[in-house]
Amino acid sequence: MNWMHSRTRNQSGTIQAPTVSKHARVHATVDTAPDADAPPNGGLAAAMFACGLACALFGVLVVAAERSETLADGFLAMSAAVGPLSGKAIVATAAYAVVWTVLHRRLRETTVDLHRWMRASLVLVAVGLVATFPPVFLLGVH
Amino acid sequence: MLVTSLQVYLLLHIGLGVLFIHAFAGGMGTLFKEQLSPLGQRIRSISVVGVAAVAWATAFTGTWLVYPGYRAEPPAGAGTEGFPKYALLSHHSTAFWHEFGMEWKEHIAWLVPFLATAIAYAVIRHRRTVDRDPRIRRGVAALFVITFGAAVIAAGLGAVINKVAPNDFLGGIL
């Protein structure tokens, strides 16, 4: 939608507001779908979603580790000095990188409904935030 | 006076935290603006990349360099002095700072680099989308605020825990 950004200079050199046709105004009010002229935004959706997924996965690992000593002291204790936190960090970071790479390759040339992807990402981030709050992940654990 | 490696690690970790806050300020001041000058764009880019880089460095040093010193187990028969986790847990009045404070700090801190990286990517690679779509810009700005909030919680709890726990390895430095 170049009309949204186009500005013209008059003879005195001052910038005039863009002229918008009646048709363009009507079009602008009803068109909420991805802009045909817009650059692909799938890459942004991929980054945000991968971030949300990493946060949620980290939260799930925190909750799971409190409920399973086998998981906490076994698989997740990748570093003896750091303990289960090492596994949670490594697994979530690896998942972040893998999911981001895969999604980026699939979406980078596409234009998606970014608002929907953003909402999903924010929900996943919220899951991560809630799950890493001690009263939540220690709920029912002695 | 000799400085031990644990002291160096902790000071590095704290220094990175301070850097994080300063880098955040530039991003916050520019992410909510609709129109940005070229200088504003540059400040925003440097800020979000700085926040992401520092977030990874802080999480890494905190987890792999400082945290092992915090959770180290005292040898059999030894006291808990110099072993912060066990010192906190040995008294009912201070156990809260491990069971709530450190547990929250060590976990919420790891969400920060994930969030900061995605924000930096959005601002650098999809600047046009962020600039012209107010909802997306607000979403990115909201994530940026969440990132900062998580970092402040982690840093604040770290400061309190360092005060409460008898961190003897800090002797002479702080």
PDB file of C-alpha atoms in Angstrom:
ATOM      1  CA  MET A   1       0.000   0.000   0.000  1.00  0.00           C
ATOM      2  CA  ASN A   2       2.379   2.670  -1.191  1.00  0.00           C
ATOM      3  CA  TRP A   3      -0.276   5.383  -0.827  1.00  0.00           C
ATOM      4  CA  MET A   4       0.105   5.087   2.928  1.00  0.00           C
ATOM      5  CA  HIS A   5       3.720   6.138   2.756  1.00  0.00           C
ATOM      6  CA  SER A   6       3.886   8.335  -0.319  1.00  0.00           C
ATOM      7  CA  ARG A   7       4.558  12.017   0.304  1.00  0.00           C
ATOM      8  CA  THR A   8       4.889  14.719  -2.296  1.00  0.00           C
ATOM      9  CA  ARG A   9       6.693  18.034  -2.227  1.00  0.00           C
ATOM     10  CA  ASN A  10       4.997  21.126  -3.617  1.00  0.00           C
ATOM     11  CA  GLN A  11       6.815  23.915  -5.386  1.00  0.00           C
ATOM     12  CA  SER A  12       7.700  25.697  -2.130  1.00  0.00           C
ATOM     13  CA  GLY A  13       9.429  22.544  -0.930  1.00  0.00           C
ATOM     14  CA  THR A  14       7.085  21.702   1.977  1.00  0.00           C
ATOM     15  CA  ILE A  15       5.860  18.172   2.437  1.00  0.00           C
ATOM     16  CA  GLN A  16       2.188  17.603   1.706  1.00  0.00           C
ATOM     17  CA  ALA A  17       0.065  14.931   3.260  1.00  0.00           C
ATOM     18  CA  PRO A  18      -0.472  11.936   0.979  1.00  0.00           C
ATOM     19  CA  THR A  19      -3.512  12.145  -1.252  1.00  0.00           C
ATOM     20  CA  VAL A  20      -5.777   9.172  -0.680  1.00  0.00           C
ATOM     21  CA  SER A  21      -8.491   8.208  -3.090  1.00  0.00           C
ATOM     22  CA  LYS A  22     -11.955   7.325  -1.840  1.00  0.00           C
ATOM     23  CA  HIS A  23     -11.472   3.810  -3.148  1.00  0.00           C
ATOM     24  CA  ALA A  24      -8.205   3.444  -1.264  1.00  0.00           C
ATOM     25  CA  ARG A  25      -9.814   4.608   2.000  1.00  0.00           C
ATOM     26  CA  VAL A  26     -12.583   2.026   1.718  1.00  0.00           C
ATOM     27  CA  HIS A  27     -10.038  -0.628   0.839  1.00  0.00           C
ATOM     28  CA  ALA A  28      -7.896   0.305   3.833  1.00  0.00           C
ATOM     29  CA  THR A  29     -10.740  -0.012   6.305  1.00  0.00           C
ATOM     30  CA  VAL A  30     -11.842  -3.467   5.241  1.00  0.00           C
ATOM     31  CA  ASP A  31      -8.521  -5.073   4.344  1.00  0.00           C
ATOM     32  CA  THR A  32      -7.067  -6.746   7.406  1.00  0.00           C
ATOM     33  CA  ALA A  33      -5.499  -9.602   5.462  1.00  0.00           C
ATOM     34  CA  PRO A  34      -1.734  -9.598   4.879  1.00  0.00           C
ATOM     35  CA  ASP A  35      -0.739  -6.839   2.465  1.00  0.00           C
ATOM     36  CA  ALA A  36       0.099  -8.125  -0.987  1.00  0.00           C
ATOM     37  CA  ASP A  37       2.946  -5.596  -1.238  1.00  0.00           C
ATOM     38  CA  ALA A  38       4.271  -6.401   2.215  1.00  0.00           C
ATOM     39  CA  PRO A  39       7.529  -8.287   2.476  1.00  0.00           C
ATOM     40  CA  PRO A  40       7.237 -11.900   3.712  1.00  0.00           C
ATOM     41  CA  ASN A  41       6.739 -11.938   7.467  1.00  0.00           C
ATOM     42  CA  GLY A  42       6.913 -15.691   8.049  1.00  0.00           C
ATOM     43  CA  GLY A  43      10.448 -15.315   9.375  1.00  0.00           C
ATOM     44  CA  LEU A  44       9.219 -13.049  12.143  1.00  0.00           C
ATOM     45  CA  ALA A  45       6.402 -15.449  12.994  1.00  0.00           C
ATOM     46  CA  ALA A  46       8.938 -18.295  13.145  1.00  0.00           C
ATOM     47  CA  ALA A  47      11.228 -16.387  15.517  1.00  0.00           C
ATOM     48  CA  MET A  48       8.420 -15.375  17.863  1.00  0.00           C
ATOM     49  CA  PHE A  49       6.818 -18.806  17.937  1.00  0.00           C
ATOM     50  CA  ALA A  50      10.158 -20.572  18.522  1.00  0.00           C
ATOM     51  CA  CYS A  51      10.838 -18.186  21.398  1.00  0.00           C
ATOM     52  CA  GLY A  52       7.431 -18.891  22.927  1.00  0.00           C
ATOM     53  CA  LEU A  53       7.926 -22.618  22.526  1.00  0.00           C
ATOM     54  CA  ALA A  54      11.356 -22.477  24.209  1.00  0.00           C
ATOM     55  CA  CYS A  55       9.882 -20.555  27.158  1.00  0.00           C
ATOM     56  CA  ALA A  56       6.987 -23.008  27.499  1.00  0.00           C
ATOM     57  CA  LEU A  57       9.274 -26.033  27.179  1.00  0.00           C
ATOM     58  CA  PHE A  58      11.614 -24.634  29.822  1.00  0.00           C
ATOM     59  CA  GLY A  59       8.614 -24.195  32.119  1.00  0.00           C
ATOM     60  CA  VAL A  60       7.405 -27.736  31.464  1.00  0.00           C
ATOM     61  CA  LEU A  61      10.894 -29.090  32.248  1.00  0.00           C
ATOM     62  CA  VAL A  62      10.951 -27.143  35.530  1.00  0.00           C
ATOM     63  CA  VAL A  63       7.578 -28.615  36.556  1.00  0.00           C
ATOM     64  CA  ALA A  64       8.552 -32.121  35.408  1.00  0.00           C
ATOM     65  CA  ALA A  65      11.924 -32.036  37.200  1.00  0.00           C
ATOM     66  CA  GLU A  66      10.207 -31.265  40.514  1.00  0.00           C
ATOM     67  CA  ARG A  67       8.010 -34.310  40.076  1.00  0.00           C
ATOM     68  CA  SER A  68      10.583 -36.812  38.887  1.00  0.00           C
ATOM     69  CA  GLU A  69      13.890 -37.356  40.642  1.00  0.00           C
ATOM     70  CA  THR A  70      14.893 -39.710  37.842  1.00  0.00           C
ATOM     71  CA  LEU A  71      14.497 -36.923  35.334  1.00  0.00           C
ATOM     72  CA  ALA A  72      16.075 -34.242  37.537  1.00  0.00           C
ATOM     73  CA  ASP A  73      19.090 -36.211  38.734  1.00  0.00           C
ATOM     74  CA  GLY A  74      19.443 -38.295  35.577  1.00  0.00           C
ATOM     75  CA  PHE A  75      18.822 -36.844  32.140  1.00  0.00           C
ATOM     76  CA  LEU A  76      18.649 -33.200  33.179  1.00  0.00           C
ATOM     77  CA  ALA A  77      21.769 -33.279  35.352  1.00  0.00           C
ATOM     78  CA  MET A  78      24.015 -32.897  32.314  1.00  0.00           C
ATOM     79  CA  SER A  79      26.597 -31.080  34.431  1.00  0.00           C
ATOM     80  CA  ALA A  80      27.288 -32.444  37.912  1.00  0.00           C
ATOM     81  CA  ALA A  81      28.297 -29.006  39.185  1.00  0.00           C
ATOM     82  CA  VAL A  82      25.217 -27.214  37.840  1.00  0.00           C
ATOM     83  CA  GLY A  83      22.666 -30.003  38.378  1.00  0.00           C
ATOM     84  CA  PRO A  84      19.248 -30.220  36.693  1.00  0.00           C
ATOM     85  CA  LEU A  85      19.363 -26.565  35.632  1.00  0.00           C
ATOM     86  CA  SER A  86      22.022 -27.489  33.073  1.00  0.00           C
ATOM     87  CA  GLY A  87      19.707 -29.934  31.311  1.00  0.00           C
ATOM     88  CA  LYS A  88      16.742 -27.570  31.395  1.00  0.00           C
ATOM     89  CA  ALA A  89      18.840 -24.793  29.836  1.00  0.00           C
ATOM     90  CA  ILE A  90      20.520 -27.003  27.223  1.00  0.00           C
ATOM     91  CA  VAL A  91      17.324 -28.789  26.145  1.00  0.00           C
ATOM     92  CA  ALA A  92      15.282 -25.572  25.892  1.00  0.00           C
ATOM     93  CA  THR A  93      18.069 -23.758  24.026  1.00  0.00           C
ATOM     94  CA  ALA A  94      18.518 -26.648  21.600  1.00  0.00           C
ATOM     95  CA  ALA A  95      14.764 -26.835  21.030  1.00  0.00           C
ATOM     96  CA  TYR A  96      14.714 -23.085  20.408  1.00  0.00           C
ATOM     97  CA  ALA A  97      17.425 -23.360  17.782  1.00  0.00           C
ATOM     98  CA  VAL A  98      15.919 -26.408  16.064  1.00  0.00           C
ATOM     99  CA  VAL A  99      12.320 -25.143  16.029  1.00  0.00           C
ATOM    100  CA  TRP A 100      13.407 -21.703  14.845  1.00  0.00           C
ATOM    101  CA  THR A 101      15.545 -23.165  12.052  1.00  0.00           C
ATOM    102  CA  VAL A 102      12.824 -25.529  10.833  1.00  0.00           C
ATOM    103  CA  LEU A 103      10.038 -22.921  11.015  1.00  0.00           C
ATOM    104  CA  HIS A 104      12.235 -20.280   9.416  1.00  0.00           C
ATOM    105  CA  ARG A 105      12.964 -22.500   6.443  1.00  0.00           C
ATOM    106  CA  ARG A 106       9.290 -23.262   5.980  1.00  0.00           C
ATOM    107  CA  LEU A 107       7.902 -19.774   6.526  1.00  0.00           C
ATOM    108  CA  ARG A 108      10.563 -17.289   5.467  1.00  0.00           C
ATOM    109  CA  GLU A 109       9.134 -16.703   1.984  1.00  0.00           C
ATOM    110  CA  THR A 110       5.516 -16.600   3.092  1.00  0.00           C
ATOM    111  CA  THR A 111       3.220 -13.897   4.408  1.00  0.00           C
ATOM    112  CA  VAL A 112       1.249 -15.170   7.379  1.00  0.00           C
ATOM    113  CA  ASP A 113      -1.356 -13.801   9.767  1.00  0.00           C
ATOM    114  CA  LEU A 114       1.269 -12.374  12.070  1.00  0.00           C
ATOM    115  CA  HIS A 115      -1.201 -11.287  14.746  1.00  0.00           C
ATOM    116  CA  ARG A 116      -2.343 -14.864  15.222  1.00  0.00           C
ATOM    117  CA  TRP A 117       1.260 -16.140  15.464  1.00  0.00           C
ATOM    118  CA  MET A 118       2.077 -13.333  17.876  1.00  0.00           C
ATOM    119  CA  ARG A 119      -0.880 -14.200  20.112  1.00  0.00           C
ATOM    120  CA  ALA A 120       0.130 -17.863  20.165  1.00  0.00           C
ATOM    121  CA  SER A 121       3.695 -16.876  21.024  1.00  0.00           C
ATOM    122  CA  LEU A 122       2.566 -14.623  23.872  1.00  0.00           C
ATOM    123  CA  VAL A 123       0.443 -17.447  25.300  1.00  0.00           C
ATOM    124  CA  LEU A 124       3.465 -19.788  25.197  1.00  0.00           C
ATOM    125  CA  VAL A 125       5.643 -17.156  26.879  1.00  0.00           C
ATOM    126  CA  ALA A 126       2.964 -16.798  29.573  1.00  0.00           C
ATOM    127  CA  VAL A 127       3.045 -20.573  30.118  1.00  0.00           C
ATOM    128  CA  GLY A 128       6.802 -20.343  30.635  1.00  0.00           C
ATOM    129  CA  LEU A 129       6.475 -17.444  33.064  1.00  0.00           C
ATOM    130  CA  VAL A 130       3.766 -19.135  35.123  1.00  0.00           C
ATOM    131  CA  ALA A 131       5.509 -22.517  35.168  1.00  0.00           C
ATOM    132  CA  THR A 132       8.780 -21.034  36.450  1.00  0.00           C
ATOM    133  CA  PHE A 133       7.075 -19.376  39.428  1.00  0.00           C
ATOM    134  CA  PRO A 134       7.971 -21.498  42.508  1.00  0.00           C
ATOM    135  CA  PRO A 135       4.475 -21.665  44.060  1.00  0.00           C
ATOM    136  CA  VAL A 136       3.287 -23.131  40.734  1.00  0.00           C
ATOM    137  CA  PHE A 137       6.030 -25.647  39.986  1.00  0.00           C
ATOM    138  CA  LEU A 138       6.270 -26.703  43.653  1.00  0.00           C
ATOM    139  CA  LEU A 139       2.516 -27.159  43.895  1.00  0.00           C
ATOM    140  CA  GLY A 140       1.844 -30.537  45.473  1.00  0.00           C
ATOM    141  CA  VAL A 141       5.569 -31.306  45.821  1.00  0.00           C
ATOM    142  CA  HIS A 142       7.021 -31.940  49.272  1.00  0.00           C
TER     143      HIS A 142
ATOM    144  CA  MET B   1      44.989  -9.257  47.801  1.00  0.00           C
ATOM    145  CA  LEU B   2      44.309 -12.168  45.504  1.00  0.00           C
ATOM    146  CA  VAL B   3      40.962 -12.382  43.775  1.00  0.00           C
ATOM    147  CA  THR B   4      39.545 -15.882  43.477  1.00  0.00           C
ATOM    148  CA  SER B   5      37.938 -17.170  40.292  1.00  0.00           C
ATOM    149  CA  LEU B   6      34.529 -17.278  42.014  1.00  0.00           C
ATOM    150  CA  GLN B   7      34.855 -13.607  42.868  1.00  0.00           C
ATOM    151  CA  VAL B   8      35.770 -12.796  39.274  1.00  0.00           C
ATOM    152  CA  TYR B   9      32.817 -14.815  37.940  1.00  0.00           C
ATOM    153  CA  LEU B  10      30.361 -13.147  40.274  1.00  0.00           C
ATOM    154  CA  LEU B  11      31.620  -9.649  39.514  1.00  0.00           C
ATOM    155  CA  LEU B  12      31.451 -10.419  35.789  1.00  0.00           C
ATOM    156  CA  HIS B  13      27.896 -11.679  36.227  1.00  0.00           C
ATOM    157  CA  ILE B  14      26.865  -8.578  38.171  1.00  0.00           C
ATOM    158  CA  GLY B  15      28.589  -6.292  35.653  1.00  0.00           C
ATOM    159  CA  LEU B  16      26.686  -7.907  32.797  1.00  0.00           C
ATOM    160  CA  GLY B  17      23.447  -7.346  34.696  1.00  0.00           C
ATOM    161  CA  VAL B  18      24.207  -3.639  34.981  1.00  0.00           C
ATOM    162  CA  LEU B  19      25.030  -3.520  31.263  1.00  0.00           C
ATOM    163  CA  PHE B  20      21.714  -5.223  30.501  1.00  0.00           C
ATOM    164  CA  ILE B  21      19.743  -2.487  32.252  1.00  0.00           C
ATOM    165  CA  HIS B  22      21.574   0.242  30.344  1.00  0.00           C
ATOM    166  CA  ALA B  23      21.083  -1.500  26.999  1.00  0.00           C
ATOM    167  CA  PHE B  24      17.391  -1.945  27.776  1.00  0.00           C
ATOM    168  CA  ALA B  25      16.824   1.771  28.289  1.00  0.00           C
ATOM    169  CA  GLY B  26      17.636   2.656  24.666  1.00  0.00           C
ATOM    170  CA  GLY B  27      15.336  -0.026  23.290  1.00  0.00           C
ATOM    171  CA  MET B  28      12.472   0.946  25.557  1.00  0.00           C
ATOM    172  CA  GLY B  29      12.762   4.589  24.603  1.00  0.00           C
ATOM    173  CA  THR B  30      12.498   3.799  20.904  1.00  0.00           C
ATOM    174  CA  LEU B  31      10.214   0.757  20.641  1.00  0.00           C
ATOM    175  CA  PHE B  32       7.059   2.613  21.607  1.00  0.00           C
ATOM    176  CA  LYS B  33       7.638   5.441  19.125  1.00  0.00           C
ATOM    177  CA  GLU B  34       5.818   5.370  15.810  1.00  0.00           C
ATOM    178  CA  GLN B  35       8.274   7.531  13.882  1.00  0.00           C
ATOM    179  CA  LEU B  36      11.972   7.147  14.416  1.00  0.00           C
ATOM    180  CA  SER B  37      14.838   9.227  13.089  1.00  0.00           C
ATOM    181  CA  PRO B  38      17.826   7.398  11.596  1.00  0.00           C
ATOM    182  CA  LEU B  39      19.595   7.945  14.924  1.00  0.00           C
ATOM    183  CA  GLY B  40      16.602   6.513  16.763  1.00  0.00           C
ATOM    184  CA  GLN B  41      16.658   3.460  14.500  1.00  0.00           C
ATOM    185  CA  ARG B  42      20.334   2.976  15.227  1.00  0.00           C
ATOM    186  CA  ILE B  43      19.833   3.324  18.988  1.00  0.00           C
ATOM    187  CA  ARG B  44      17.001   0.820  18.883  1.00  0.00           C
ATOM    188  CA  SER B  45      19.034  -1.694  16.886  1.00  0.00           C
ATOM    189  CA  ILE B  46      22.111  -1.386  19.089  1.00  0.00           C
ATOM    190  CA  SER B  47      19.949  -1.616  22.201  1.00  0.00           C
ATOM    191  CA  VAL B  48      18.045  -4.774  21.298  1.00  0.00           C
ATOM    192  CA  VAL B  49      21.162  -6.543  20.021  1.00  0.00           C
ATOM    193  CA  GLY B  50      23.019  -5.460  23.152  1.00  0.00           C
ATOM    194  CA  VAL B  51      20.224  -6.733  25.391  1.00  0.00           C
ATOM    195  CA  ALA B  52      20.228 -10.105  23.606  1.00  0.00           C
ATOM    196  CA  ALA B  53      24.015 -10.512  23.726  1.00  0.00           C
ATOM    197  CA  VAL B  54      24.229  -9.497  27.378  1.00  0.00           C
ATOM    198  CA  ALA B  55      21.249 -11.712  28.282  1.00  0.00           C
ATOM    199  CA  TRP B  56      23.030 -14.794  26.908  1.00  0.00           C
ATOM    200  CA  ALA B  57      26.298 -13.842  28.592  1.00  0.00           C
ATOM    201  CA  THR B  58      24.562 -13.214  31.927  1.00  0.00           C
ATOM    202  CA  ALA B  59      22.614 -16.488  31.814  1.00  0.00           C
ATOM    203  CA  PHE B  60      25.756 -18.397  30.836  1.00  0.00           C
ATOM    204  CA  THR B  61      28.022 -16.923  33.516  1.00  0.00           C
ATOM    205  CA  GLY B  62      25.287 -17.205  36.130  1.00  0.00           C
ATOM    206  CA  THR B  63      24.522 -20.845  35.385  1.00  0.00           C
ATOM    207  CA  TRP B  64      27.922 -22.325  34.590  1.00  0.00           C
ATOM    208  CA  LEU B  65      30.309 -20.142  36.559  1.00  0.00           C
ATOM    209  CA  VAL B  66      28.513 -18.686  39.602  1.00  0.00           C
ATOM    210  CA  TYR B  67      25.760 -21.206  40.337  1.00  0.00           C
ATOM    211  CA  PRO B  68      28.125 -24.171  40.997  1.00  0.00           C
ATOM    212  CA  GLY B  69      29.717 -22.112  43.793  1.00  0.00           C
ATOM    213  CA  TYR B  70      26.283 -21.340  45.220  1.00  0.00           C
ATOM    214  CA  ARG B  71      25.027 -24.934  45.276  1.00  0.00           C
ATOM    215  CA  ALA B  72      28.308 -26.629  46.246  1.00  0.00           C
ATOM    216  CA  GLU B  73      27.830 -29.185  49.003  1.00  0.00           C
ATOM    217  CA  PRO B  74      29.984 -28.795  52.120  1.00  0.00           C
ATOM    218  CA  PRO B  75      32.278 -31.735  52.894  1.00  0.00           C
ATOM    219  CA  ALA B  76      31.117 -34.177  55.556  1.00  0.00           C
ATOM    220  CA  GLY B  77      31.585 -32.701  59.007  1.00  0.00           C
ATOM    221  CA  ALA B  78      32.225 -29.193  57.715  1.00  0.00           C
ATOM    222  CA  GLY B  79      30.004 -26.230  58.492  1.00  0.00           C
ATOM    223  CA  THR B  80      27.803 -24.463  55.963  1.00  0.00           C
ATOM    224  CA  GLU B  81      29.879 -21.309  56.034  1.00  0.00           C
ATOM    225  CA  GLY B  82      30.940 -20.518  52.468  1.00  0.00           C
ATOM    226  CA  PHE B  83      28.248 -22.775  51.024  1.00  0.00           C
ATOM    227  CA  PRO B  84      25.344 -20.382  50.420  1.00  0.00           C
ATOM    228  CA  LYS B  85      22.622 -22.876  49.471  1.00  0.00           C
ATOM    229  CA  TYR B  86      23.221 -25.054  52.516  1.00  0.00           C
ATOM    230  CA  ALA B  87      23.673 -22.037  54.759  1.00  0.00           C
ATOM    231  CA  LEU B  88      20.273 -20.713  53.676  1.00  0.00           C
ATOM    232  CA  LEU B  89      18.592 -24.089  54.135  1.00  0.00           C
ATOM    233  CA  SER B  90      20.122 -24.624  57.581  1.00  0.00           C
ATOM    234  CA  HIS B  91      17.920 -21.944  59.151  1.00  0.00           C
ATOM    235  CA  HIS B  92      14.157 -21.840  58.929  1.00  0.00           C
ATOM    236  CA  SER B  93      14.235 -18.043  58.713  1.00  0.00           C
ATOM    237  CA  THR B  94      16.492 -18.027  55.637  1.00  0.00           C
ATOM    238  CA  ALA B  95      15.339 -21.183  53.833  1.00  0.00           C
ATOM    239  CA  PHE B  96      12.744 -19.088  51.989  1.00  0.00           C
ATOM    240  CA  TRP B  97      15.520 -17.342  50.094  1.00  0.00           C
ATOM    241  CA  HIS B  98      16.607 -20.597  48.536  1.00  0.00           C
ATOM    242  CA  GLU B  99      13.257 -22.329  48.206  1.00  0.00           C
ATOM    243  CA  PHE B 100      11.533 -19.314  46.686  1.00  0.00           C
ATOM    244  CA  GLY B 101      14.207 -16.749  45.851  1.00  0.00           C
ATOM    245  CA  MET B 102      16.893 -18.834  44.205  1.00  0.00           C
ATOM    246  CA  GLU B 103      14.409 -21.263  42.649  1.00  0.00           C
ATOM    247  CA  TRP B 104      12.623 -18.373  40.933  1.00  0.00           C
ATOM    248  CA  LYS B 105      15.808 -16.550  39.998  1.00  0.00           C
ATOM    249  CA  GLU B 106      17.595 -19.478  38.367  1.00  0.00           C
ATOM    250  CA  HIS B 107      14.555 -20.374  36.277  1.00  0.00           C
ATOM    251  CA  ILE B 108      13.035 -17.068  35.206  1.00  0.00           C
ATOM    252  CA  ALA B 109      16.493 -15.836  34.216  1.00  0.00           C
ATOM    253  CA  TRP B 110      16.648 -18.418  31.432  1.00  0.00           C
ATOM    254  CA  LEU B 111      13.580 -16.997  29.701  1.00  0.00           C
ATOM    255  CA  VAL B 112      15.387 -13.687  29.216  1.00  0.00           C
ATOM    256  CA  PRO B 113      17.854 -14.713  26.460  1.00  0.00           C
ATOM    257  CA  PHE B 114      15.108 -16.534  24.545  1.00  0.00           C
ATOM    258  CA  LEU B 115      12.893 -13.455  24.546  1.00  0.00           C
ATOM    259  CA  ALA B 116      15.690 -10.960  23.912  1.00  0.00           C
ATOM    260  CA  THR B 117      16.942 -12.903  20.884  1.00  0.00           C
ATOM    261  CA  ALA B 118      13.521 -13.021  19.230  1.00  0.00           C
ATOM    262  CA  ILE B 119      13.032  -9.294  19.867  1.00  0.00           C
ATOM    263  CA  ALA B 120      16.426  -8.440  18.404  1.00  0.00           C
ATOM    264  CA  TYR B 121      15.667 -10.521  15.318  1.00  0.00           C
ATOM    265  CA  ALA B 122      12.267  -8.841  14.902  1.00  0.00           C
ATOM    266  CA  VAL B 123      13.703  -5.341  15.154  1.00  0.00           C
ATOM    267  CA  ILE B 124      16.733  -5.942  12.924  1.00  0.00           C
ATOM    268  CA  ARG B 125      15.360  -8.221  10.199  1.00  0.00           C
ATOM    269  CA  HIS B 126      11.698  -7.157  10.139  1.00  0.00           C
ATOM    270  CA  ARG B 127      12.056  -3.471  10.892  1.00  0.00           C
ATOM    271  CA  ARG B 128       9.474  -2.429   8.298  1.00  0.00           C
ATOM    272  CA  THR B 129       6.830  -4.753   9.707  1.00  0.00           C
ATOM    273  CA  VAL B 130       7.531  -3.607  13.269  1.00  0.00           C
ATOM    274  CA  ASP B 131       7.480   0.039  12.182  1.00  0.00           C
ATOM    275  CA  ARG B 132       4.268   0.042  10.221  1.00  0.00           C
ATOM    276  CA  ASP B 133       2.104  -2.418  12.170  1.00  0.00           C
ATOM    277  CA  PRO B 134       1.213  -0.852  15.554  1.00  0.00           C
ATOM    278  CA  ARG B 135      -0.134  -4.123  16.957  1.00  0.00           C
ATOM    279  CA  ILE B 136       3.049  -5.974  16.158  1.00  0.00           C
ATOM    280  CA  ARG B 137       5.144  -3.113  17.497  1.00  0.00           C
ATOM    281  CA  ARG B 138       3.128  -3.128  20.718  1.00  0.00           C
ATOM    282  CA  GLY B 139       3.502  -6.919  20.942  1.00  0.00           C
ATOM    283  CA  VAL B 140       7.271  -6.684  20.526  1.00  0.00           C
ATOM    284  CA  ALA B 141       7.416  -3.821  23.035  1.00  0.00           C
ATOM    285  CA  ALA B 142       5.341  -5.860  25.502  1.00  0.00           C
ATOM    286  CA  LEU B 143       7.755  -8.782  25.146  1.00  0.00           C
ATOM    287  CA  PHE B 144      10.610  -6.361  25.701  1.00  0.00           C
ATOM    288  CA  VAL B 145       9.008  -5.160  28.947  1.00  0.00           C
ATOM    289  CA  ILE B 146       8.414  -8.779  30.030  1.00  0.00           C
ATOM    290  CA  THR B 147      12.069  -9.523  29.259  1.00  0.00           C
ATOM    291  CA  PHE B 148      13.181  -6.609  31.389  1.00  0.00           C
ATOM    292  CA  GLY B 149      10.790  -7.561  34.191  1.00  0.00           C
ATOM    293  CA  ALA B 150      12.146 -11.105  34.245  1.00  0.00           C
ATOM    294  CA  ALA B 151      15.718  -9.783  34.310  1.00  0.00           C
ATOM    295  CA  VAL B 152      14.919  -7.389  37.151  1.00  0.00           C
ATOM    296  CA  ILE B 153      13.354 -10.204  39.189  1.00  0.00           C
ATOM    297  CA  ALA B 154      16.430 -12.387  38.640  1.00  0.00           C
ATOM    298  CA  ALA B 155      18.862  -9.564  39.427  1.00  0.00           C
ATOM    299  CA  GLY B 156      16.925  -8.354  42.464  1.00  0.00           C
ATOM    300  CA  LEU B 157      16.672 -11.819  43.961  1.00  0.00           C
ATOM    301  CA  GLY B 158      20.365 -12.371  43.308  1.00  0.00           C
ATOM    302  CA  ALA B 159      21.220  -9.201  45.179  1.00  0.00           C
ATOM    303  CA  VAL B 160      19.044 -10.154  48.150  1.00  0.00           C
ATOM    304  CA  ILE B 161      20.389 -13.718  48.273  1.00  0.00           C
ATOM    305  CA  ASN B 162      23.955 -12.416  48.204  1.00  0.00           C
ATOM    306  CA  LYS B 163      23.088 -10.244  51.180  1.00  0.00           C
ATOM    307  CA  VAL B 164      21.327 -12.953  53.198  1.00  0.00           C
ATOM    308  CA  ALA B 165      23.605 -15.887  52.484  1.00  0.00           C
ATOM    309  CA  PRO B 166      27.043 -15.828  54.067  1.00  0.00           C
ATOM    310  CA  ASN B 167      28.909 -15.744  50.790  1.00  0.00           C
ATOM    311  CA  ASP B 168      32.395 -16.048  52.188  1.00  0.00           C
ATOM    312  CA  PHE B 169      33.848 -16.343  48.736  1.00  0.00           C
ATOM    313  CA  LEU B 170      32.961 -12.661  48.328  1.00  0.00           C
ATOM    314  CA  GLY B 171      35.002 -11.684  51.379  1.00  0.00           C
ATOM    315  CA  GLY B 172      36.938  -8.486  50.839  1.00  0.00           C
ATOM    316  CA  ILE B 173      35.241  -7.644  47.559  1.00  0.00           C
ATOM    317  CA  LEU B 174      31.680  -6.629  48.431  1.00  0.00           C
TER     318      LEU B 174
END
